[in-house]
CSV table of C-alpha atoms in Angstrom, one decimal:
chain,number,residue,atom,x,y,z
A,1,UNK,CA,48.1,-11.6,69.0
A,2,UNK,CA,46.8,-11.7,72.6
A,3,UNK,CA,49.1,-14.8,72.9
A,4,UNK,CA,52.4,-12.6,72.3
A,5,UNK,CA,51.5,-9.7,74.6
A,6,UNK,CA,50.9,-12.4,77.2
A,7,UNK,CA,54.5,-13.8,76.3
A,8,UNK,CA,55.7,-10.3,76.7
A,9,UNK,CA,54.7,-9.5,79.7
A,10,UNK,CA,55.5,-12.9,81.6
A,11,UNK,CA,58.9,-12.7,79.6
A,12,UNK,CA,60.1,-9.1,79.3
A,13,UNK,CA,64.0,-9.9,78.3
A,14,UNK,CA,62.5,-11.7,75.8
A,15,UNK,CA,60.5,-9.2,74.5
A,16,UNK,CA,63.7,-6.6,74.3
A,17,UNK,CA,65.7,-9.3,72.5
A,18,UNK,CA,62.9,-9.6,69.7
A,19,UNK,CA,62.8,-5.9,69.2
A,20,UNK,CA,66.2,-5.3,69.1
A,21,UNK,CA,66.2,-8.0,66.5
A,22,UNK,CA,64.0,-6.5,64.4
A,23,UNK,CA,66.0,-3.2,64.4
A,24,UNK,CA,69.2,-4.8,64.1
A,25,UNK,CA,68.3,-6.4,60.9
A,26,UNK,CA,66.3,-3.6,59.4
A,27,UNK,CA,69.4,-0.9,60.2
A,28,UNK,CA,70.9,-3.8,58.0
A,29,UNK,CA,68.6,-3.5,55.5
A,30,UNK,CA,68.9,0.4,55.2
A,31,UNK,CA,72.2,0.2,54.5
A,32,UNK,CA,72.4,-2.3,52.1
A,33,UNK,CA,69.3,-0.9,50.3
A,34,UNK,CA,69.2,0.3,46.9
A,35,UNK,CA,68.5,4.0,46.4
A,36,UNK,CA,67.4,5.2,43.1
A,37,UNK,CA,65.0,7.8,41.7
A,38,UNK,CA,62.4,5.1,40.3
A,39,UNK,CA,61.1,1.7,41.3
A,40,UNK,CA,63.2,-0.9,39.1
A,41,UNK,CA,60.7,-2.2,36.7
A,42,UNK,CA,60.5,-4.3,33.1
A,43,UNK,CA,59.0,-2.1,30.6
A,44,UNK,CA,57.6,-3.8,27.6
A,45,UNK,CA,59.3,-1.9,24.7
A,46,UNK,CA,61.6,-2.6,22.6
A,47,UNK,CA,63.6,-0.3,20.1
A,48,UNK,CA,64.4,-1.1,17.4
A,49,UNK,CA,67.7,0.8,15.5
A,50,UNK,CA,69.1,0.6,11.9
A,51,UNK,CA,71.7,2.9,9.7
A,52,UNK,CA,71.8,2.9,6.3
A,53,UNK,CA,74.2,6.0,5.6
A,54,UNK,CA,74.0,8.4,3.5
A,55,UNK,CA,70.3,7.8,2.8
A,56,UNK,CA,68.1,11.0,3.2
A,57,UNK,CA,65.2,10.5,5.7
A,58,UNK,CA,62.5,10.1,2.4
A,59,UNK,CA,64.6,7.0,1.4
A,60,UNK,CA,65.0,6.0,4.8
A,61,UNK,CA,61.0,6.0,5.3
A,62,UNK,CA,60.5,4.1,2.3
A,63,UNK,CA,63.5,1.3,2.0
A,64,UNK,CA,63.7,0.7,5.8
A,65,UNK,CA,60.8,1.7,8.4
A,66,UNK,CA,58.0,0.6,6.3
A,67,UNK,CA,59.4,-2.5,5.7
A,68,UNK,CA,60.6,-3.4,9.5
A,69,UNK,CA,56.9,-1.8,10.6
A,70,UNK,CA,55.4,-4.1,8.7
A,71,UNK,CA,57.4,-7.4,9.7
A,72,UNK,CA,57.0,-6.7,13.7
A,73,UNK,CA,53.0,-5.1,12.8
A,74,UNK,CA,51.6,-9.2,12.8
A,75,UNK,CA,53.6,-10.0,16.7
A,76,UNK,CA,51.0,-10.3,19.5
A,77,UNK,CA,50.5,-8.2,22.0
A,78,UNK,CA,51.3,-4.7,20.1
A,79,UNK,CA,49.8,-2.0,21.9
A,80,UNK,CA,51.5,1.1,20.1
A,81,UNK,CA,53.6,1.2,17.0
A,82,UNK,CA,55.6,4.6,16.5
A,83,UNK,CA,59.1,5.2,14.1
A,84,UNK,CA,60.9,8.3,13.8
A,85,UNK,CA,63.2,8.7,10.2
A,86,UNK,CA,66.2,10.5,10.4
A,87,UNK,CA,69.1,10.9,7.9
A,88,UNK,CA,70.9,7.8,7.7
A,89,UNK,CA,69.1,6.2,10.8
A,90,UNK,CA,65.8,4.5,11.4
A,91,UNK,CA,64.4,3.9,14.6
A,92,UNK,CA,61.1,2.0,15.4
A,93,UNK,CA,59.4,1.6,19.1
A,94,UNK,CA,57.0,-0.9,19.7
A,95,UNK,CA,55.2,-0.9,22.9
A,96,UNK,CA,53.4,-4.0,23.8
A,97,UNK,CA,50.8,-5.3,26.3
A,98,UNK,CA,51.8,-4.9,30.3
A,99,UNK,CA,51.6,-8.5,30.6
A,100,UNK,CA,53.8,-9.1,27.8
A,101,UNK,CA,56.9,-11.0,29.1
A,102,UNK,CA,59.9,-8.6,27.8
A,103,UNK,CA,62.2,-11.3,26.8
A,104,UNK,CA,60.2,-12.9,25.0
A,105,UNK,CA,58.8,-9.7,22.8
A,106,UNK,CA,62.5,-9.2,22.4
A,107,UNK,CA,63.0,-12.1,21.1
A,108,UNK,CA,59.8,-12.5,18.9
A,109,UNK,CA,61.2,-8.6,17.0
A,110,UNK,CA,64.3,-10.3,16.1
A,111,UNK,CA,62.7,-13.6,14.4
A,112,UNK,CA,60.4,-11.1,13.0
A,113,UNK,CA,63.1,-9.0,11.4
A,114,UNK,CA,65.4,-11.9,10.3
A,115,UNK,CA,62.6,-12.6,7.7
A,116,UNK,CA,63.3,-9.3,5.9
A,117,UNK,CA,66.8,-8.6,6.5
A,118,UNK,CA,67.2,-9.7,3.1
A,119,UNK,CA,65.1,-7.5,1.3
A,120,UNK,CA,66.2,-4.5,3.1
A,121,UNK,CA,69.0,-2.3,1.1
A,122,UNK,CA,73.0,-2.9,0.2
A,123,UNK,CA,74.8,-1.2,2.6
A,124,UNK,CA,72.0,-1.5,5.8
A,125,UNK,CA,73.7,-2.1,9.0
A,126,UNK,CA,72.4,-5.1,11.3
A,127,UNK,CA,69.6,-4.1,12.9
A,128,UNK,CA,70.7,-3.2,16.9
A,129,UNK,CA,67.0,-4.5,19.0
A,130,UNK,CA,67.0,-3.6,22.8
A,131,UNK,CA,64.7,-3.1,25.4
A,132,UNK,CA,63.6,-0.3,27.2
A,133,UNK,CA,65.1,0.3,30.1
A,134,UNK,CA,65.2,3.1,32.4
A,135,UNK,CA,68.4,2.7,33.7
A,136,UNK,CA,70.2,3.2,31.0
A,137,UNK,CA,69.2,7.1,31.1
A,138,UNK,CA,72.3,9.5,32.2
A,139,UNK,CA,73.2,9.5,35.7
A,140,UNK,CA,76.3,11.9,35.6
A,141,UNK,CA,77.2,14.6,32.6
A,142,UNK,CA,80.8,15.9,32.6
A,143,UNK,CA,81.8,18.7,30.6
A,144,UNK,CA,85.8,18.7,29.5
A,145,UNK,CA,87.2,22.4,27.7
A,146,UNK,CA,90.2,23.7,27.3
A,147,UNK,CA,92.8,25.4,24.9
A,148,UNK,CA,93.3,22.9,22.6
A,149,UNK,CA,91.7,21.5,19.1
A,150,UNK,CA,88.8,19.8,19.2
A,151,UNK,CA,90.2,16.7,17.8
A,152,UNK,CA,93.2,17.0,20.8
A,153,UNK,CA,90.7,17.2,23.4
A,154,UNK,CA,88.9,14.0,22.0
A,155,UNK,CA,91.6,12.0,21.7
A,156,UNK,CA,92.7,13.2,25.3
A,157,UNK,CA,88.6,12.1,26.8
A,158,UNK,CA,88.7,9.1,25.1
A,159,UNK,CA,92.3,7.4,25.6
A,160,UNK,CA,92.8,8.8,29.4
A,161,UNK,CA,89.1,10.1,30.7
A,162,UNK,CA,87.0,7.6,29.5
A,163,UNK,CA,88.4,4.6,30.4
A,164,UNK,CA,89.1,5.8,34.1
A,165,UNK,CA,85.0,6.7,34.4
A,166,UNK,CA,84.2,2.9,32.9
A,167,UNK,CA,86.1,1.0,35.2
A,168,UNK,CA,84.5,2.7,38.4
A,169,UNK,CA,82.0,0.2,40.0
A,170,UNK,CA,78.7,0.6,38.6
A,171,UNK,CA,79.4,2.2,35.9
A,172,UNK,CA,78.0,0.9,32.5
A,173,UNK,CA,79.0,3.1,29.6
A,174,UNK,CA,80.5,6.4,29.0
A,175,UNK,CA,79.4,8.3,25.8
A,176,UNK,CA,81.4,11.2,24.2
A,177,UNK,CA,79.1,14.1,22.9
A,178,UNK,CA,80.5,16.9,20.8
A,179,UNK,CA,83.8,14.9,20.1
A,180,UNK,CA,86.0,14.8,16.5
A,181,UNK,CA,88.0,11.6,16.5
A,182,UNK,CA,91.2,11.7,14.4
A,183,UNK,CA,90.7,10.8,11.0
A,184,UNK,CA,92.5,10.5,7.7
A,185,UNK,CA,90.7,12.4,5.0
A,186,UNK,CA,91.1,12.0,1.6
A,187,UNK,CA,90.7,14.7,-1.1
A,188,UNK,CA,90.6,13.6,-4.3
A,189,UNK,CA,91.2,16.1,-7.3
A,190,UNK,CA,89.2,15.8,-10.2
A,191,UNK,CA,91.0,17.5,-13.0
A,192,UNK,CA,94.1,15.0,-12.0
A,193,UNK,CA,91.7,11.9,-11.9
A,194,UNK,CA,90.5,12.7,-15.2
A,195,UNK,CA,94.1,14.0,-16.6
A,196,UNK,CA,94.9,10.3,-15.9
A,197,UNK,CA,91.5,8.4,-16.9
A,198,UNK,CA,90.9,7.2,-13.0
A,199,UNK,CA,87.3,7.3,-11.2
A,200,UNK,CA,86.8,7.5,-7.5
A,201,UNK,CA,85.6,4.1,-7.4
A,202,UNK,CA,89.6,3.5,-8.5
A,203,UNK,CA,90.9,5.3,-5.5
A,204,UNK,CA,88.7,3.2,-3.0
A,205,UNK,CA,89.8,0.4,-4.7
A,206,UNK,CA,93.0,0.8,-4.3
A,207,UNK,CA,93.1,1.8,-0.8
A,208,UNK,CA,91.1,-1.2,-0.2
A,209,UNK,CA,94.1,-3.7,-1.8
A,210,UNK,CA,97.0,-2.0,-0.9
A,211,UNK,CA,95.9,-1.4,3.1
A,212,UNK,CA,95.0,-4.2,4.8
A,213,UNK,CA,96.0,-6.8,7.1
A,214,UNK,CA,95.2,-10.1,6.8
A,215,UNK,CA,95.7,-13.9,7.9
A,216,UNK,CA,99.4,-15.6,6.2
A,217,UNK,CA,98.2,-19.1,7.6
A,218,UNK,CA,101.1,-20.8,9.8
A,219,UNK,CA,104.9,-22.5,9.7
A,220,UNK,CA,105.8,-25.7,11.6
A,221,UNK,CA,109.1,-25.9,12.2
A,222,UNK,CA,109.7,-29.1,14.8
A,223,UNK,CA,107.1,-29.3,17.6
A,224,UNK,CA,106.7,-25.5,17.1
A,225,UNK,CA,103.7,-24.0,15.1
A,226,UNK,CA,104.5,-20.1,13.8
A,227,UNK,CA,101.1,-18.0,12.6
A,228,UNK,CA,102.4,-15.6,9.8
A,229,UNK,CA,100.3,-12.5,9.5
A,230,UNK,CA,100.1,-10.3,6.1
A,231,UNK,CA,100.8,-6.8,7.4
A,232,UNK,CA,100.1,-4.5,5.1
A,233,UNK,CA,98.7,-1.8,6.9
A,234,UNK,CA,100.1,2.6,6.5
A,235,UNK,CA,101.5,3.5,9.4
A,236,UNK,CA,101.3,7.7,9.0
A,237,UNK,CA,100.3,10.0,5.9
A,238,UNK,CA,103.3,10.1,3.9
A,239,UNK,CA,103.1,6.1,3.4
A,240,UNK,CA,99.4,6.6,2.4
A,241,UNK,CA,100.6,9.0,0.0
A,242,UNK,CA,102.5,6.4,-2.2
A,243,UNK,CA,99.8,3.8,-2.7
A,244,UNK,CA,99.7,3.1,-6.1
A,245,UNK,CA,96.3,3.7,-8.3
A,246,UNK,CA,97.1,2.3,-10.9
A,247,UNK,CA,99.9,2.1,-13.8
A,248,UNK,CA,99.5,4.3,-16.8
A,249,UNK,CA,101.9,4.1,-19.6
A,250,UNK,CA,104.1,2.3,-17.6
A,251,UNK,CA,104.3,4.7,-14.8
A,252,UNK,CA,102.7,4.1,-11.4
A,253,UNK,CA,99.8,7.1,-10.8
A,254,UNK,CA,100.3,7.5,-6.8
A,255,UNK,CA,97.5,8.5,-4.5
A,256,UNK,CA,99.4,11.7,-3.7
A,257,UNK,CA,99.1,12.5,-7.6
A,258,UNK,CA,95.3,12.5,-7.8
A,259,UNK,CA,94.7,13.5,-4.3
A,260,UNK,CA,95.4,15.7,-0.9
A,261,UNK,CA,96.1,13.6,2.5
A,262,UNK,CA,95.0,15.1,5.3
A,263,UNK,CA,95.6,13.9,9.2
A,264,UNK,CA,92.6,15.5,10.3
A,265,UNK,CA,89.5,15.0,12.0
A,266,UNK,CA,85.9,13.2,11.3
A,267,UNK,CA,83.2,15.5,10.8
A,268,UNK,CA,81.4,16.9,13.6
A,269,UNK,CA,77.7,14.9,13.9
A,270,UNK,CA,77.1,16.0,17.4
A,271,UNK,CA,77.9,19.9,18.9
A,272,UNK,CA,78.3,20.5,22.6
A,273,UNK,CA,78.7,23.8,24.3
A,274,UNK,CA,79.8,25.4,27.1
A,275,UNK,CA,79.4,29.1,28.4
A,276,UNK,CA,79.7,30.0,24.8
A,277,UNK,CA,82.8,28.0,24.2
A,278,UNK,CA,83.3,24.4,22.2
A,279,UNK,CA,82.8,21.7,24.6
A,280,UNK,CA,83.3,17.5,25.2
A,281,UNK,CA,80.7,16.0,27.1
A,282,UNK,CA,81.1,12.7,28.6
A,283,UNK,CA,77.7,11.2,29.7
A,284,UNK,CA,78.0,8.5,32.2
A,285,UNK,CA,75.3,5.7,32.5
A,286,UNK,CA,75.1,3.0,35.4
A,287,UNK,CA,74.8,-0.7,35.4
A,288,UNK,CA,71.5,-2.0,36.0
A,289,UNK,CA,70.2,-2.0,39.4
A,290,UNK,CA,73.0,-0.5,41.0
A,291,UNK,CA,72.9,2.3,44.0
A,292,UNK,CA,72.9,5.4,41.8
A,293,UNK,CA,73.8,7.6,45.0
A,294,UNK,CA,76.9,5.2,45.2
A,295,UNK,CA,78.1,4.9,41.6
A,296,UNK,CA,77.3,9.0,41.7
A,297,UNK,CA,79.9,9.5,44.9
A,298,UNK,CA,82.3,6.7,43.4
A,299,UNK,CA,82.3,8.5,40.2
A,300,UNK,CA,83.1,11.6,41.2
A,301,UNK,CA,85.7,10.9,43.2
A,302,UNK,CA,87.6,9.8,40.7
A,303,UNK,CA,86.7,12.7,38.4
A,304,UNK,CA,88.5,14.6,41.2
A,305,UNK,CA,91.7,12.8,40.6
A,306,UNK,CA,91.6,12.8,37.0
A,307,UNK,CA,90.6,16.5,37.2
A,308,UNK,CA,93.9,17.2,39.2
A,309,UNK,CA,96.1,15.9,36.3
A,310,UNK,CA,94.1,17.5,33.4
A,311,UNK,CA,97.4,20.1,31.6
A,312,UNK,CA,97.2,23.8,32.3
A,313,UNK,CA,94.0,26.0,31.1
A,314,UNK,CA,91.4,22.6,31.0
A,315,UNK,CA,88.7,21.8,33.1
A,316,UNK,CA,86.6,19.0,33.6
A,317,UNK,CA,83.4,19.6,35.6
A,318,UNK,CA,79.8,18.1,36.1
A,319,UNK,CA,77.5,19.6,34.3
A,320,UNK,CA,74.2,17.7,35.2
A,321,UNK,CA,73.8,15.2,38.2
A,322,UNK,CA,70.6,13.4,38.0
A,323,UNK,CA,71.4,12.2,41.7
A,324,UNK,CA,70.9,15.4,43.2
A,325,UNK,CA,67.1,14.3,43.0
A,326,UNK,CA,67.3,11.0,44.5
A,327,UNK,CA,68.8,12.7,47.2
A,328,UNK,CA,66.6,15.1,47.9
A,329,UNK,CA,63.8,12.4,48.2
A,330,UNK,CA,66.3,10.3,50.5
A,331,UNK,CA,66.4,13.6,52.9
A,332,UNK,CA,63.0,13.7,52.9
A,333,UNK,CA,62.3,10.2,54.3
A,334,UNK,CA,64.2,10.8,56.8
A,335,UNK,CA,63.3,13.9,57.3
A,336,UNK,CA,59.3,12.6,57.4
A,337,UNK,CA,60.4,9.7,59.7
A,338,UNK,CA,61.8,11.9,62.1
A,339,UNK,CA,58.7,14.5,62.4
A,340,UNK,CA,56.3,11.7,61.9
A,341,UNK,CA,57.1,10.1,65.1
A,342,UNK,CA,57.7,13.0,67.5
A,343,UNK,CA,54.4,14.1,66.3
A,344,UNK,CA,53.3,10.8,67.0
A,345,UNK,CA,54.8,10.8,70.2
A,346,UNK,CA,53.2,14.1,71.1
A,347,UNK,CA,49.6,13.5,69.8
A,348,UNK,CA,49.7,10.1,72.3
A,349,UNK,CA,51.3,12.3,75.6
A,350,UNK,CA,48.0,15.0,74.8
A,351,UNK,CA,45.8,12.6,74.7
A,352,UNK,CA,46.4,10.0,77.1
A,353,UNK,CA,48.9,12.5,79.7
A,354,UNK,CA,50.4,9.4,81.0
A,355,UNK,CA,55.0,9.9,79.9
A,356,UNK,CA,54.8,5.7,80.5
A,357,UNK,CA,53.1,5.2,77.4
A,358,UNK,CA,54.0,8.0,75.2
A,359,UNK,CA,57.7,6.4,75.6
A,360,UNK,CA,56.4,3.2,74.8
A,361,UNK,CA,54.5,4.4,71.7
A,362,UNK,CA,58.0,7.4,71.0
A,363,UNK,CA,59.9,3.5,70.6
A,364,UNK,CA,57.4,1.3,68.9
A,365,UNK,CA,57.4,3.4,66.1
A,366,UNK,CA,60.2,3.7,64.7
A,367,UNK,CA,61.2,0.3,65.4
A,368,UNK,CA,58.1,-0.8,63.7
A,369,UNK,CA,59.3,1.2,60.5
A,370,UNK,CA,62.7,0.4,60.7
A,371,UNK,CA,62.1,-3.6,60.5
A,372,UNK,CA,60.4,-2.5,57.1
A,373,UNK,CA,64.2,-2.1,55.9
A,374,UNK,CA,65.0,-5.8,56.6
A,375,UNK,CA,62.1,-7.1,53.8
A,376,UNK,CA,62.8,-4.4,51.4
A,377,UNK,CA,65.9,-5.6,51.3
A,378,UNK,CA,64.9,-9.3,51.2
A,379,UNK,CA,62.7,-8.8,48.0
A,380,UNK,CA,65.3,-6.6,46.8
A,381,UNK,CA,63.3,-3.4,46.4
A,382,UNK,CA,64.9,0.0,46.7
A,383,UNK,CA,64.7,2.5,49.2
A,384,UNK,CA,61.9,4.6,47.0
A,385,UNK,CA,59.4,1.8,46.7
């Protein structure tokens, strides 16, 4: 590089417009960088998730794990093979080789699985295959109380709260934990089924006929072509009430005759607390490769907005923030950056006592470091590689 000091010296304007160059486009680079807690890398494993409900976690084991296990067990490239059996759900990692290309193991788990989908119980869901990936882990956790039924509050976090966190940029998917969606619940009597000879299978039946909605193909009248829809649908509880069973002796057995309707709630298959008291947790997850110290900042300034209009007596706070230690690594960078070169600085004036060059070494530095930030940012890396 004798050939560029030479250049330097001859030239010095020169010199100064190549430096500032390279700290003009690396103070570019930092601020367009990525900053996340991890490196953004392609872990080979994929998950593999299917429901069958109702099923206890012995029948789930038997009629769905063993089966999948052993259709993905002959793939290439396996390197671990682990399944966990729950009540109604069965979920089964497979892990495969570093070099295994993730897209195509993804890929290769689905053929795999299409071979046994028939032989797999009525009533299993589809399969849902993904791959690993560690940004789809939690970035934000809100927490939303208040005096009101749990079913109120849901119905309140998923129509208004929800849908204001998802269309944030960089946001990926807000789940509710702890919720109780509205639900119509139907409680069937047995001593008035079997006073009128019906089952339960007739009730489900019945609800299935007389509730739907459906396709009435179309009307051309002209040069205009109508669709006609079959709408057929309840529209509140008293209306589901009067669906008709069936007709016994001539008289039409109601559903209100054999059974209580209730506007109430689902049942509760998640339980979220706070301080003691019920809670709604919102958990918000990020898009893919996205500046989680961004998203985190966008997001909660809009959960400051929304908070502001929440009715009397609620509150909606963050609970976890899993930014807070992203940040703290960002600090200290800069932190290390900082004390790294005056200590370099100082360790150059001691030894060589000559203010001339410990300048020149004080702003080599850094500016040495900083044009690191321009290809980061070309290879699109993030700030913590």
């Amino acid at each position: 590089m004798q050939w560029l000091a030479e250049i330097s010296v001859r030239r010095p304007v020169f010199a100064w417009v190549m430096i500032l160059s390279v700290v003009v486009m690396g103070l570019a680079g930092w601020l367009q960088l990525g900053v996340d807690r991890f490196p953004k890398i392609d872990i080979p494993m994929v998950v593999v998730v299917t429901t069958l409900p109702g099923a206890a976690p012995q029948e789930i084991e038997s009629e769905l794990t063993d089966p999948i296990e052993a259709a993905v067990n002959t793939l290439s490239g396996i390197d671990e093979l682990r399944s966990t059996s729950s009540e109604s759900v069965s979920q089964v990692m497979i892990s495969f080789a570093l070099d295994k290309d993730i897209d195509v193991a993804v890929q290769e788990v689905r053929d795999a699985l299409s071979r046994v989908m028939s032989d797999l119980p009525d009533g299993t869901t589809d399969p849902v295959v993904s791959k690993f990936d560690p940004d789809s882990l939690p970035i934000l956790v809100f927490s939303v109380n208040g005096p009101a039924a749990p079913r109120d509050l849901t119905e309140y976090a998923d129509k208004k709260l929800r849908p204001a966190l998802e269309s944030t940029l960089g946001v990926g998917q807000v789940t509710l934990i702890g919720g109780r969606k509205r639900q119509i619940n139907v409680w069937l009597e047995p001593d008035r089924l079997a006073a009128f000879g019906l089952v339960a299978a007739d009730v489900r039946a019945a609800l299935l006929r007389e509730n739907l909605s459906a396709p009435a193909g179309s009307l051309e009248s002209g040069d205009q072509r109508i669709s006609l829809r079959l709408s057929g649908r309840v529209d509140d509880v008293a209306q589901l009430g009067e669906v008709v069973v069936r007709t016994v002796g001539g008289h039409p057995v109601r559903l209100s005759d054999v059974a209580r309707v209730e506007d109430g709630a689902e049942e509760a298959s998640t339980v979220a607390e706070q301080d003691g008291h019920a809670a709604l947790l919102l958990s918000v997850r990020k898009q893919s490769g996205t500046n989680t110290v961004e998203v985190v900042d966008a997001i909660r300034a809009r959960a400051d907005a929304l908070a502001a209009e929440l009715p009397d007596g609620w509150r909606f706070v963050v609970v976890k923030d899993n930014s807070e230690v992203t940040r703290t690594s960002l600090d200290a960078i800069n932190e290390h950056l900082l004390i790294g070169g005056f200590f370099a600085a100082v360790v150059v004036l001691l030894f060589l006592g000559d203010w001339r060059s410990t300048v020149i070494s004080a702003l080599a530095i850094p500016a040495s470091v900083v044009g690191a930030f321009a290809m980061l940012w070309a290879f699109g890396l993030t700030l913590n590689s």
